[in-house]
Amino acid sequence: MSPNRIRILFVLAVMAFSVPAWAQTGTIAGKVTVGGKTAVAGSVKAASGLRSYGAPIDQNGNYRITGLPDGTYTVTARSPGYAPRIMENVVVGTGVTTTTNFSLVVAPTSLTEVITTASRAPEKVIDAPASVSVVTAQQVNERASINVADHVAALPGIDVARGGLMRANIVSRGFNNIFSGALMTLTDNRFAFVPSLRVNIPYLSTTTNDDIERIEVVLGPGAALYGPNTASGVMALFTKSPFAYPGTTLTVDGGNQDVLRGAVRTAWVLSPKFAIKGAFEAFRGTEWDFCDGSASSVNDKDGPCYQIPADTIGELSRRDRNLRRMGGEVRMDYRPSARSEFIANYGRSKAGLAVEPTGLGPAQVKDWVYQTYQVRGRFDRLFGQVFMNTSDAGGTYLLGIPQDANKACPDSPNRKVACIIDQSRQVAAQVQHGLDFGMRQRFLYGLDYIHTEPRTDSTINGRNEADDVINEIGGYLHSVTSLSPMFELTTAARVDKHSRLEDPVFSPRVALVFKPVQDQNFRLTFNRAFSTPSTNNLFLDRPISNNGLVAVRALGTPDGGLQYRRDCPTGLATTSGTGFCMKVFPAFGGNNTYVGNPYANSFGVARSGIIAALTPSFGAQGATLIANFLAARQPTAAQVGTTLIIPAVGGSAAFAMSPSELFDIDAPKPTTHTVLEAGYKGIIGNRLQLSVDLWHENRKNFVGPLQIETPLVYLNNTALNAYLKAQLEAFLPTIGAPAAAAGPVATQLAGALPGNNPAGACNPAAGAFSGCPLGVLNFDTPNAGTDVVVAYRSYSKPINLVGSDIGAELLLDRGFSVQGTYSWVNKKLFSKADLGTRDDVSLNAPAMKHTFAINYRGVDNGFGAELRERHVDTFNTLAFVGGIVKGYTLLDAGVSFKPNFLNGALIAVNGTNILDKKHREFTQGNLVGRLIITRLQMSF
């Protein structure tokens, strides 16, 4: 059935519920006041099932709803600038006027929302000792979108980099990455990232948009409460309880790019103690173009365009633009008493088709399945849970990378592609308890255990597959002390032990909150948090490319780090007086051992080529004599010279480097984040919400993206020519040739020798040695061999960042409001001179971004609208596959309508980038264009 027919049938079904009952004989009337004194304007609505009736509030605060059929109603009073007031079970009878009065309280902004993420206990946003933003269920529901990224894109301090229709990276305060898990993402208190890869992939989430109750985003370190890898903040999604949200919701979304999404959520309260729910959605679409213009270009006018090399079979470079995913959850709630509850949850999602960026280049996702199992319970202040997340990458493979030796894809053994087998799992157990001592002292304490078990069948962790399990255990104590009615002190301390790190990690937290009056909050906080190396950082062992001579391999960092050999007396000079050791390729006589003087190999290996090149000029006998003479030479490094070249891999250009730019990689350490933050949150004049945060971060031992670390070794062309000329000037007269011929012969031979002329067409099998490197200057680790190594580098020198995040919302009259955010950091690039390394390091995020929005929410007519501008500055993405992301300014717009005559119905249209500005938001991303999505929804 076509999408248009589905939409028409849905609208007809909705209209069928709109037929009113005939008997309308009752009345609900009353008065709406503020504090029992001042009359307000607005409306009151009475709803029963699918029927809904309303009336305005007059200037004296009175309302009257007439013509109501007999029955029981839920009555809601609304007025701009005040929290809605709901009264349930209002009975209406024939000829009877039921009086229902309302007293409203001011609730101008989301600062009055109750949240739990900041302190792991219920509190208002305005009271939390942290920078917190909240997205409500109503906002999620009325903004038709594909995943959660659209709902948090305009929050202060949040960086959202959309890579396409489905995929997006979400981080806070910079340090984004291609494969990012920097922002701890939780769903109902469980981890929401892919288990062993520790990467947030929103389209693998099992939670549907229709089942989200709220999203809480806490900026800054959260390790004192949440443990490792919360140094950049926490984004927590909470789903709807079947007790609080019974009923059924049907949703159909459709839009351009062939977007079609269908979703259903249903929940039943089976008894006062038992309730269940289920939620499911399916999505399909067609991805935006990846490159704009020539398919052969590496860069286009819209930024980096990572081009997959062509291949003879077509499999390696084939992107499937079709997108497919489905997923959902089943949950059971049991409440044996008002003081306790137990919840069991199972979720499953499947990404049938997608393209996901990785540190090694894009991957074609095929049938990737993510599952989660959770049991949690609460009794008074005691909370405990156990959950397990599993991953199965299905038939996913890397684009543009050939298959591993002797490793075929399990679902299609004949395809010569680089499979990603990931059947990993992660099990976590947590327990927490709280104690209160009077009204002035509260304690919260708990223990966490995490077991991560990668299962990659050697396709990711290679030779580390048998020894790559990680166990983590930690405990914390959180204290809140009311020093006075105006001052509150929050302190916390946590200790964690990682099985692959030598020492435990201590994470303290101190926050002083000053509340001079109600709805005003000043705070000063100190947090130290940490991030642990991921399984990729530690155990990655994967070949990337092999042209028959030069092989490139990605490696994690072993326990002892990665060091160069520097004990070869005839090697490249170092400050110790000895030199760097290298390995000569087997094609040129190497045997996988470290050597300091490989230069004689260049002449000996090329003996046959030298004879062939000189025979026309000197005859076979003379050419043989010259070749034999050169093969016996033993030049030193000073005589021949060496050029070190980082090869062109992953779309990056080759470049030369010096021995002084070779740095060891330190042993794995936790990345520590020490943050001092001052902030203000307040409601001014009952109309203006304002939040201002100013922060300073010191980050140490942070891990950068994958980079090529070990260079190829070539001979220096100028020095080689001079050496050959000098040798031949002495030798040629001995065979009857003129010494003057030495110069031309030297030039001729230099182009035929391996190790010379990096731009040559290297083909050892055909005897073409020009352009062939002699070997690689490699790390002293068995896994490196003679491969060029791509690795993660830990930067021991700390970096310092200063930044600010501002958010404001101003309520206007008649349902209008304006919102704005502004985020800034003082640096987006850290120089290699400051870090003491070979390469610069990028924040991989803009130094400045802002949003501005105008909103309308009609209390009486059910209409809502938003017009939003978003701006992101230009920034660099320095990584194995990187480039410049040009700045962009986008315009979004959305409208929603909830008909008063049809309770539970919603019609919404949301457009992102409505001016269709083609742009790329991160490296390896598609050219993001306009997306218009319509939503038809019915709840009953």
PDB file of C-alpha atoms in Angstrom, residues 550-703:
ATOM      1  CA  VAL A 550      53.075  -1.691   2.348  1.00  0.00           C
ATOM      2  CA  ALA A 551      50.441  -2.883   4.816  1.00  0.00           C
ATOM      3  CA  VAL A 552      48.610  -0.542   7.197  1.00  0.00           C
ATOM      4  CA  ARG A 553      47.228  -1.790  10.524  1.00  0.00           C
ATOM      5  CA  ALA A 554      45.243  -0.113  13.314  1.00  0.00           C
ATOM      6  CA  LEU A 555      46.446  -1.021  16.813  1.00  0.00           C
ATOM      7  CA  GLY A 556      45.256  -0.331  20.320  1.00  0.00           C
ATOM      8  CA  THR A 557      47.750   0.625  22.995  1.00  0.00           C
ATOM      9  CA  PRO A 558      49.044  -2.317  25.086  1.00  0.00           C
ATOM     10  CA  ASP A 559      49.689  -2.142  28.831  1.00  0.00           C
ATOM     11  CA  GLY A 560      53.236  -0.881  28.402  1.00  0.00           C
ATOM     12  CA  GLY A 561      52.481   1.666  25.680  1.00  0.00           C
ATOM     13  CA  LEU A 562      54.131   1.836  22.250  1.00  0.00           C
ATOM     14  CA  GLN A 563      57.823   2.799  21.972  1.00  0.00           C
ATOM     15  CA  TYR A 564      60.255   3.150  19.094  1.00  0.00           C
ATOM     16  CA  ARG A 565      63.542   1.228  19.164  1.00  0.00           C
ATOM     17  CA  ARG A 566      66.381   3.711  19.592  1.00  0.00           C
ATOM     18  CA  ASP A 567      69.386   1.418  20.160  1.00  0.00           C
ATOM     19  CA  CYS A 568      70.706   0.979  16.598  1.00  0.00           C
ATOM     20  CA  PRO A 569      74.185   2.622  16.321  1.00  0.00           C
ATOM     21  CA  THR A 570      73.873   3.133  12.570  1.00  0.00           C
ATOM     22  CA  GLY A 571      70.246   4.203  12.619  1.00  0.00           C
ATOM     23  CA  LEU A 572      68.663   7.624  12.382  1.00  0.00           C
ATOM     24  CA  ALA A 573      70.327   9.875  14.944  1.00  0.00           C
ATOM     25  CA  THR A 574      68.744  10.550  18.309  1.00  0.00           C
ATOM     26  CA  THR A 575      69.866  12.609  21.270  1.00  0.00           C
ATOM     27  CA  SER A 576      71.266   9.487  22.943  1.00  0.00           C
ATOM     28  CA  GLY A 577      73.931   9.078  20.258  1.00  0.00           C
ATOM     29  CA  THR A 578      72.416   5.895  18.846  1.00  0.00           C
ATOM     30  CA  GLY A 579      69.574   5.845  16.357  1.00  0.00           C
ATOM     31  CA  PHE A 580      66.051   4.781  15.495  1.00  0.00           C
ATOM     32  CA  CYS A 581      65.708   1.215  14.321  1.00  0.00           C
ATOM     33  CA  MET A 582      63.567   0.209  11.387  1.00  0.00           C
ATOM     34  CA  LYS A 583      62.319  -2.914   9.676  1.00  0.00           C
ATOM     35  CA  VAL A 584      63.088  -3.612   6.026  1.00  0.00           C
ATOM     36  CA  PHE A 585      60.261  -5.052   3.945  1.00  0.00           C
ATOM     37  CA  PRO A 586      60.700  -8.770   3.109  1.00  0.00           C
ATOM     38  CA  ALA A 587      60.606  -7.888  -0.610  1.00  0.00           C
ATOM     39  CA  PHE A 588      63.895  -6.049  -0.099  1.00  0.00           C
ATOM     40  CA  GLY A 589      65.620  -8.644   2.056  1.00  0.00           C
ATOM     41  CA  GLY A 590      64.159  -7.867   5.458  1.00  0.00           C
ATOM     42  CA  ASN A 591      63.350 -10.659   7.932  1.00  0.00           C
ATOM     43  CA  ASN A 592      61.139  -8.804  10.450  1.00  0.00           C
ATOM     44  CA  THR A 593      64.117  -7.807  12.608  1.00  0.00           C
ATOM     45  CA  TYR A 594      65.116  -4.297  13.608  1.00  0.00           C
ATOM     46  CA  VAL A 595      68.100  -2.843  11.765  1.00  0.00           C
ATOM     47  CA  GLY A 596      69.880   0.472  11.742  1.00  0.00           C
ATOM     48  CA  ASN A 597      71.551   0.416   8.304  1.00  0.00           C
ATOM     49  CA  PRO A 598      69.252  -0.862   5.550  1.00  0.00           C
ATOM     50  CA  TYR A 599      70.856   1.107   2.785  1.00  0.00           C
ATOM     51  CA  ALA A 600      72.913  -1.710   1.217  1.00  0.00           C
ATOM     52  CA  ASN A 601      69.653  -3.542   0.563  1.00  0.00           C
ATOM     53  CA  SER A 602      68.647  -0.838  -1.857  1.00  0.00           C
ATOM     54  CA  PHE A 603      71.581  -1.713  -4.148  1.00  0.00           C
ATOM     55  CA  GLY A 604      71.579  -5.470  -3.653  1.00  0.00           C
ATOM     56  CA  VAL A 605      67.863  -5.977  -4.229  1.00  0.00           C
ATOM     57  CA  ALA A 606      67.949  -3.838  -7.372  1.00  0.00           C
ATOM     58  CA  ARG A 607      70.972  -5.632  -8.896  1.00  0.00           C
ATOM     59  CA  SER A 608      68.938  -7.067 -11.796  1.00  0.00           C
ATOM     60  CA  GLY A 609      67.254  -3.731 -12.404  1.00  0.00           C
ATOM     61  CA  ILE A 610      70.607  -1.948 -12.454  1.00  0.00           C
ATOM     62  CA  ILE A 611      71.947  -4.410 -15.048  1.00  0.00           C
ATOM     63  CA  ALA A 612      68.883  -3.935 -17.231  1.00  0.00           C
ATOM     64  CA  ALA A 613      69.063  -0.160 -16.969  1.00  0.00           C
ATOM     65  CA  LEU A 614      72.798   0.086 -17.845  1.00  0.00           C
ATOM     66  CA  THR A 615      73.154  -2.667 -20.462  1.00  0.00           C
ATOM     67  CA  PRO A 616      72.269  -0.357 -23.414  1.00  0.00           C
ATOM     68  CA  SER A 617      75.088   2.007 -22.437  1.00  0.00           C
ATOM     69  CA  PHE A 618      77.762  -0.348 -21.043  1.00  0.00           C
ATOM     70  CA  GLY A 619      76.877  -3.737 -22.429  1.00  0.00           C
ATOM     71  CA  ALA A 620      75.875  -6.734 -20.353  1.00  0.00           C
ATOM     72  CA  GLN A 621      79.386  -7.271 -18.971  1.00  0.00           C
ATOM     73  CA  GLY A 622      79.929  -3.628 -17.999  1.00  0.00           C
ATOM     74  CA  ALA A 623      76.484  -3.290 -16.491  1.00  0.00           C
ATOM     75  CA  THR A 624      77.058  -6.459 -14.426  1.00  0.00           C
ATOM     76  CA  LEU A 625      80.372  -5.120 -13.128  1.00  0.00           C
ATOM     77  CA  ILE A 626      78.742  -1.851 -12.052  1.00  0.00           C
ATOM     78  CA  ALA A 627      75.846  -3.686 -10.375  1.00  0.00           C
ATOM     79  CA  ASN A 628      78.236  -6.000  -8.504  1.00  0.00           C
ATOM     80  CA  PHE A 629      80.301  -3.045  -7.373  1.00  0.00           C
ATOM     81  CA  LEU A 630      77.300  -1.164  -5.984  1.00  0.00           C
ATOM     82  CA  ALA A 631      75.870  -4.265  -4.311  1.00  0.00           C
ATOM     83  CA  ALA A 632      79.055  -4.497  -2.264  1.00  0.00           C
ATOM     84  CA  ARG A 633      78.758  -0.909  -0.948  1.00  0.00           C
ATOM     85  CA  GLN A 634      77.855  -0.328   2.674  1.00  0.00           C
ATOM     86  CA  PRO A 635      76.842   3.348   2.837  1.00  0.00           C
ATOM     87  CA  THR A 636      76.150   4.994   6.177  1.00  0.00           C
ATOM     88  CA  ALA A 637      73.094   7.040   7.086  1.00  0.00           C
ATOM     89  CA  ALA A 638      75.155  10.211   6.778  1.00  0.00           C
ATOM     90  CA  GLN A 639      76.334   9.240   3.282  1.00  0.00           C
ATOM     91  CA  VAL A 640      72.955   8.301   1.797  1.00  0.00           C
ATOM     92  CA  GLY A 641      70.486  10.172   3.967  1.00  0.00           C
ATOM     93  CA  THR A 642      66.923   9.186   4.815  1.00  0.00           C
ATOM     94  CA  THR A 643      63.488  10.651   4.198  1.00  0.00           C
ATOM     95  CA  LEU A 644      60.573   9.683   6.458  1.00  0.00           C
ATOM     96  CA  ILE A 645      57.130   9.785   4.839  1.00  0.00           C
ATOM     97  CA  ILE A 646      53.739   9.367   6.493  1.00  0.00           C
ATOM     98  CA  PRO A 647      51.816   7.599   3.700  1.00  0.00           C
ATOM     99  CA  ALA A 648      48.547   8.734   2.176  1.00  0.00           C
ATOM    100  CA  VAL A 649      45.869   6.603   3.845  1.00  0.00           C
ATOM    101  CA  GLY A 650      42.209   7.270   4.502  1.00  0.00           C
ATOM    102  CA  GLY A 651      41.957  10.124   2.025  1.00  0.00           C
ATOM    103  CA  SER A 652      44.735  12.176   3.646  1.00  0.00           C
ATOM    104  CA  ALA A 653      47.781  13.366   1.711  1.00  0.00           C
ATOM    105  CA  ALA A 654      51.267  11.954   2.321  1.00  0.00           C
ATOM    106  CA  PHE A 655      53.750  14.224   4.074  1.00  0.00           C
ATOM    107  CA  ALA A 656      57.379  14.165   5.170  1.00  0.00           C
ATOM    108  CA  MET A 657      58.467  14.284   8.795  1.00  0.00           C
ATOM    109  CA  SER A 658      61.694  14.473  10.781  1.00  0.00           C
ATOM    110  CA  PRO A 659      63.027  12.133  13.494  1.00  0.00           C
ATOM    111  CA  SER A 660      62.358  14.877  16.045  1.00  0.00           C
ATOM    112  CA  GLU A 661      58.631  14.412  15.392  1.00  0.00           C
ATOM    113  CA  LEU A 662      58.645  10.756  16.466  1.00  0.00           C
ATOM    114  CA  PHE A 663      57.088  10.372  19.905  1.00  0.00           C
ATOM    115  CA  ASP A 664      56.359   7.254  21.928  1.00  0.00           C
ATOM    116  CA  ILE A 665      52.768   6.532  22.973  1.00  0.00           C
ATOM    117  CA  ASP A 666      52.329   6.361  26.735  1.00  0.00           C
ATOM    118  CA  ALA A 667      50.780   3.412  28.536  1.00  0.00           C
ATOM    119  CA  PRO A 668      46.980   3.631  28.859  1.00  0.00           C
ATOM    120  CA  LYS A 669      45.805   5.975  31.583  1.00  0.00           C
ATOM    121  CA  PRO A 670      42.454   7.400  32.575  1.00  0.00           C
ATOM    122  CA  THR A 671      41.690  10.815  31.161  1.00  0.00           C
ATOM    123  CA  THR A 672      41.060  13.228  34.012  1.00  0.00           C
ATOM    124  CA  HIS A 673      38.772  16.235  33.697  1.00  0.00           C
ATOM    125  CA  THR A 674      38.989  18.877  36.400  1.00  0.00           C
ATOM    126  CA  VAL A 675      36.256  21.493  36.034  1.00  0.00           C
ATOM    127  CA  LEU A 676      35.541  24.645  38.003  1.00  0.00           C
ATOM    128  CA  GLU A 677      32.157  26.139  37.166  1.00  0.00           C
ATOM    129  CA  ALA A 678      30.098  29.112  38.246  1.00  0.00           C
ATOM    130  CA  GLY A 679      26.460  29.323  37.300  1.00  0.00           C
ATOM    131  CA  TYR A 680      23.172  31.136  37.711  1.00  0.00           C
ATOM    132  CA  LYS A 681      19.608  29.942  37.168  1.00  0.00           C
ATOM    133  CA  GLY A 682      16.578  32.030  37.832  1.00  0.00           C
ATOM    134  CA  ILE A 683      13.080  33.174  36.958  1.00  0.00           C
ATOM    135  CA  ILE A 684      12.840  36.946  36.670  1.00  0.00           C
ATOM    136  CA  GLY A 685       9.514  38.747  36.800  1.00  0.00           C
ATOM    137  CA  ASN A 686       7.594  35.496  36.320  1.00  0.00           C
ATOM    138  CA  ARG A 687       8.403  35.752  32.610  1.00  0.00           C
ATOM    139  CA  LEU A 688      12.100  35.341  32.005  1.00  0.00           C
ATOM    140  CA  GLN A 689      14.076  32.161  32.550  1.00  0.00           C
ATOM    141  CA  LEU A 690      17.821  32.736  32.476  1.00  0.00           C
ATOM    142  CA  SER A 691      20.707  30.302  32.909  1.00  0.00           C
ATOM    143  CA  VAL A 692      24.356  31.327  32.669  1.00  0.00           C
ATOM    144  CA  ASP A 693      27.342  29.001  33.105  1.00  0.00           C
ATOM    145  CA  LEU A 694      31.011  29.932  33.037  1.00  0.00           C
ATOM    146  CA  TRP A 695      33.478  27.049  33.275  1.00  0.00           C
ATOM    147  CA  HIS A 696      37.165  26.169  33.158  1.00  0.00           C
ATOM    148  CA  GLU A 697      38.353  22.654  32.332  1.00  0.00           C
ATOM    149  CA  ASN A 698      41.777  21.085  32.718  1.00  0.00           C
ATOM    150  CA  ARG A 699      41.980  17.867  30.684  1.00  0.00           C
ATOM    151  CA  LYS A 700      44.942  15.504  31.095  1.00  0.00           C
ATOM    152  CA  ASN A 701      45.912  12.207  29.436  1.00  0.00           C
ATOM    153  CA  PHE A 702      43.146  12.581  26.927  1.00  0.00           C
ATOM    154  CA  VAL A 703      43.017  10.157  24.011  1.00  0.00           C
TER     155      VAL A 703
END
